[in-house]
């Protein structure tokens, strides 16, 4: 569940995607993730990382 300082990103890529920002890395879960809902991986990402990326 996303908190006010996170956003939930829907990723439909089979293998997901890694967001790199400086030394910070966050993985967007893809459709092969165990938390796949409606064909989307739904990982929470810190809002400031998403805004900067």
Tab-separated table of N, CA and C in Angstrom:
chain	number	residue	atom	x	y	z
A	1	UNK	N	0.840	-1.184	0.000
A	1	UNK	CA	0.000	0.000	0.000
A	1	UNK	C	0.881	1.242	0.000
A	2	UNK	N	0.526	2.199	-0.825
A	2	UNK	CA	1.317	3.412	-0.946
A	2	UNK	C	1.026	4.371	0.206
A	3	UNK	N	2.064	4.979	0.734
A	3	UNK	CA	1.907	6.009	1.749
A	3	UNK	C	1.954	7.363	1.038
A	4	UNK	N	1.691	8.459	1.735
A	4	UNK	CA	1.722	9.773	1.075
A	4	UNK	C	3.056	10.111	0.425
A	5	UNK	N	4.142	9.492	0.874
A	5	UNK	CA	5.447	9.792	0.290
A	5	UNK	C	5.849	8.787	-0.786
A	6	UNK	N	4.913	7.925	-1.196
A	6	UNK	CA	5.194	6.969	-2.271
A	6	UNK	C	4.116	7.057	-3.336
A	7	UNK	N	4.448	6.576	-4.514
A	7	UNK	CA	3.489	6.444	-5.607
A	7	UNK	C	3.537	4.998	-6.076
A	8	UNK	N	2.434	4.502	-6.574
A	8	UNK	CA	2.384	3.147	-7.098
A	8	UNK	C	2.416	3.233	-8.611
A	9	UNK	N	3.371	2.560	-9.214
A	9	UNK	CA	3.585	2.610	-10.655
A	9	UNK	C	3.165	1.280	-11.262
A	10	UNK	N	2.289	1.311	-12.247
A	10	UNK	CA	1.896	0.100	-12.962
A	10	UNK	C	2.892	-0.181	-14.074
A	11	UNK	N	3.491	-1.349	-14.060
A	11	UNK	CA	4.487	-1.730	-15.066
A	11	UNK	C	4.021	-3.002	-15.761
A	12	UNK	N	3.851	-2.941	-17.067
A	12	UNK	CA	3.382	-4.092	-17.819
A	12	UNK	C	4.500	-4.780	-18.602
A	13	UNK	N	5.737	-4.336	-18.408
A	13	UNK	CA	6.869	-5.002	-19.046
A	13	UNK	C	7.075	-6.356	-18.376
A	14	UNK	N	7.275	-7.433	-19.128
A	14	UNK	CA	7.405	-8.768	-18.526
A	14	UNK	C	8.480	-8.855	-17.449
A	15	UNK	N	9.640	-8.265	-17.688
A	15	UNK	CA	10.758	-8.370	-16.747
A	15	UNK	C	10.881	-7.170	-15.825
A	16	UNK	N	9.976	-6.215	-15.930
A	16	UNK	CA	10.056	-5.025	-15.094
A	16	UNK	C	11.065	-4.038	-15.641
A	17	UNK	N	11.431	-3.072	-14.806
A	17	UNK	CA	12.340	-2.001	-15.212
A	17	UNK	C	13.053	-1.505	-13.972
A	18	UNK	N	14.329	-1.180	-14.102
A	18	UNK	CA	15.085	-0.624	-12.987
A	18	UNK	C	15.244	0.872	-13.234
A	19	UNK	N	14.794	1.670	-12.262
A	19	UNK	CA	14.964	3.119	-12.320
A	19	UNK	C	16.237	3.461	-11.565
A	20	UNK	N	17.177	4.114	-12.229
A	20	UNK	CA	18.423	4.517	-11.580
A	20	UNK	C	18.475	6.028	-11.529
A	21	UNK	N	18.779	6.538	-10.366
A	21	UNK	CA	18.910	7.974	-10.166
A	21	UNK	C	20.100	8.181	-9.246
A	22	UNK	N	21.248	8.527	-9.827
A	22	UNK	CA	22.474	8.595	-9.041
A	22	UNK	C	22.822	7.200	-8.566
A	23	UNK	N	23.014	7.051	-7.268
A	23	UNK	CA	23.318	5.735	-6.704
A	23	UNK	C	22.065	5.004	-6.247
A	24	UNK	N	20.916	5.637	-6.388
A	24	UNK	CA	19.655	5.036	-5.965
A	24	UNK	C	19.069	4.213	-7.093
A	25	UNK	N	18.645	2.992	-6.763
A	25	UNK	CA	18.016	2.111	-7.744
A	25	UNK	C	16.715	1.578	-7.164
A	26	UNK	N	15.667	1.612	-7.971
A	26	UNK	CA	14.377	1.043	-7.577
A	26	UNK	C	13.879	0.194	-8.727
A	27	UNK	N	13.383	-0.978	-8.405
A	27	UNK	CA	12.906	-1.900	-9.432
A	27	UNK	C	11.387	-1.823	-9.547
A	28	UNK	N	10.917	-1.626	-10.781
A	28	UNK	CA	9.489	-1.715	-11.058
A	28	UNK	C	9.202	-3.168	-11.383
A	29	UNK	N	8.380	-3.798	-10.587
A	29	UNK	CA	8.028	-5.193	-10.827
A	29	UNK	C	7.218	-5.291	-12.111
A	30	UNK	N	7.493	-6.287	-12.896
A	30	UNK	CA	6.770	-6.485	-14.147
A	30	UNK	C	5.643	-7.484	-14.012
A	31	UNK	N	5.147	-7.955	-15.127
A	31	UNK	CA	4.006	-8.863	-15.134
A	31	UNK	C	4.337	-10.237	-14.583
A	32	UNK	N	5.607	-10.559	-14.455
A	32	UNK	CA	5.996	-11.855	-13.889
A	32	UNK	C	6.113	-11.815	-12.366
A	33	UNK	N	5.833	-10.663	-11.770
A	33	UNK	CA	5.922	-10.528	-10.310
A	33	UNK	C	4.764	-11.244	-9.632
A	34	UNK	N	4.988	-11.640	-8.406
A	34	UNK	CA	3.934	-12.337	-7.667
A	34	UNK	C	2.788	-11.402	-7.315
A	35	UNK	N	3.032	-10.087	-7.311
A	35	UNK	CA	1.989	-9.115	-6.990
A	35	UNK	C	1.336	-8.564	-8.261
A	36	UNK	N	1.296	-9.351	-9.306
A	36	UNK	CA	0.703	-8.960	-10.590
A	36	UNK	C	-0.811	-8.817	-10.417
A	37	UNK	N	-1.342	-7.637	-10.741
A	37	UNK	CA	-2.778	-7.383	-10.645
A	37	UNK	C	-3.247	-6.844	-11.993
A	38	UNK	N	-4.119	-7.561	-12.656
A	38	UNK	CA	-4.642	-7.109	-13.941
A	38	UNK	C	-3.588	-7.001	-15.020
A	39	UNK	N	-2.521	-7.781	-14.912
A	39	UNK	CA	-1.460	-7.729	-15.911
A	39	UNK	C	-0.393	-6.687	-15.627
A	40	UNK	N	-0.466	-6.030	-14.475
A	40	UNK	CA	0.507	-5.002	-14.117
A	40	UNK	C	1.206	-5.380	-12.819
A	41	UNK	N	2.524	-5.176	-12.768
A	41	UNK	CA	3.229	-5.205	-11.499
A	41	UNK	C	2.998	-3.847	-10.862
A	42	UNK	N	2.747	-3.778	-9.575
A	42	UNK	CA	2.395	-2.516	-8.915
A	42	UNK	C	3.302	-2.213	-7.721
A	43	UNK	N	4.557	-1.843	-7.973
A	43	UNK	CA	5.456	-1.558	-6.852
A	43	UNK	C	5.304	-0.120	-6.349
A	44	UNK	N	5.401	0.094	-5.035
A	44	UNK	CA	5.460	1.464	-4.528
A	44	UNK	C	6.876	2.015	-4.711
A	45	UNK	N	6.973	3.249	-5.154
A	45	UNK	CA	8.249	3.928	-5.389
A	45	UNK	C	8.215	5.245	-4.614
A	46	UNK	N	9.314	5.660	-3.985
A	46	UNK	CA	9.311	6.958	-3.314
A	46	UNK	C	8.915	8.070	-4.293
A	47	UNK	N	8.013	8.942	-3.877
A	47	UNK	CA	7.490	9.997	-4.752
A	47	UNK	C	8.594	10.896	-5.298
A	48	UNK	N	9.592	11.209	-4.476
A	48	UNK	CA	10.656	12.103	-4.945
A	48	UNK	C	11.520	11.438	-6.015
A	49	UNK	N	11.702	10.132	-5.942
A	49	UNK	CA	12.462	9.421	-6.972
A	49	UNK	C	11.673	9.429	-8.283
A	50	UNK	N	10.385	9.151	-8.211
A	50	UNK	CA	9.554	9.132	-9.420
A	50	UNK	C	9.511	10.524	-10.062
A	51	UNK	N	9.362	11.573	-9.259
A	51	UNK	CA	9.302	12.929	-9.789
A	51	UNK	C	10.616	13.324	-10.473
A	52	UNK	N	11.741	12.909	-9.896
A	52	UNK	CA	13.042	13.246	-10.468
A	52	UNK	C	13.370	12.411	-11.694
A	53	UNK	N	12.906	11.167	-11.707
A	53	UNK	CA	13.216	10.286	-12.823
A	53	UNK	C	12.479	10.723	-14.044
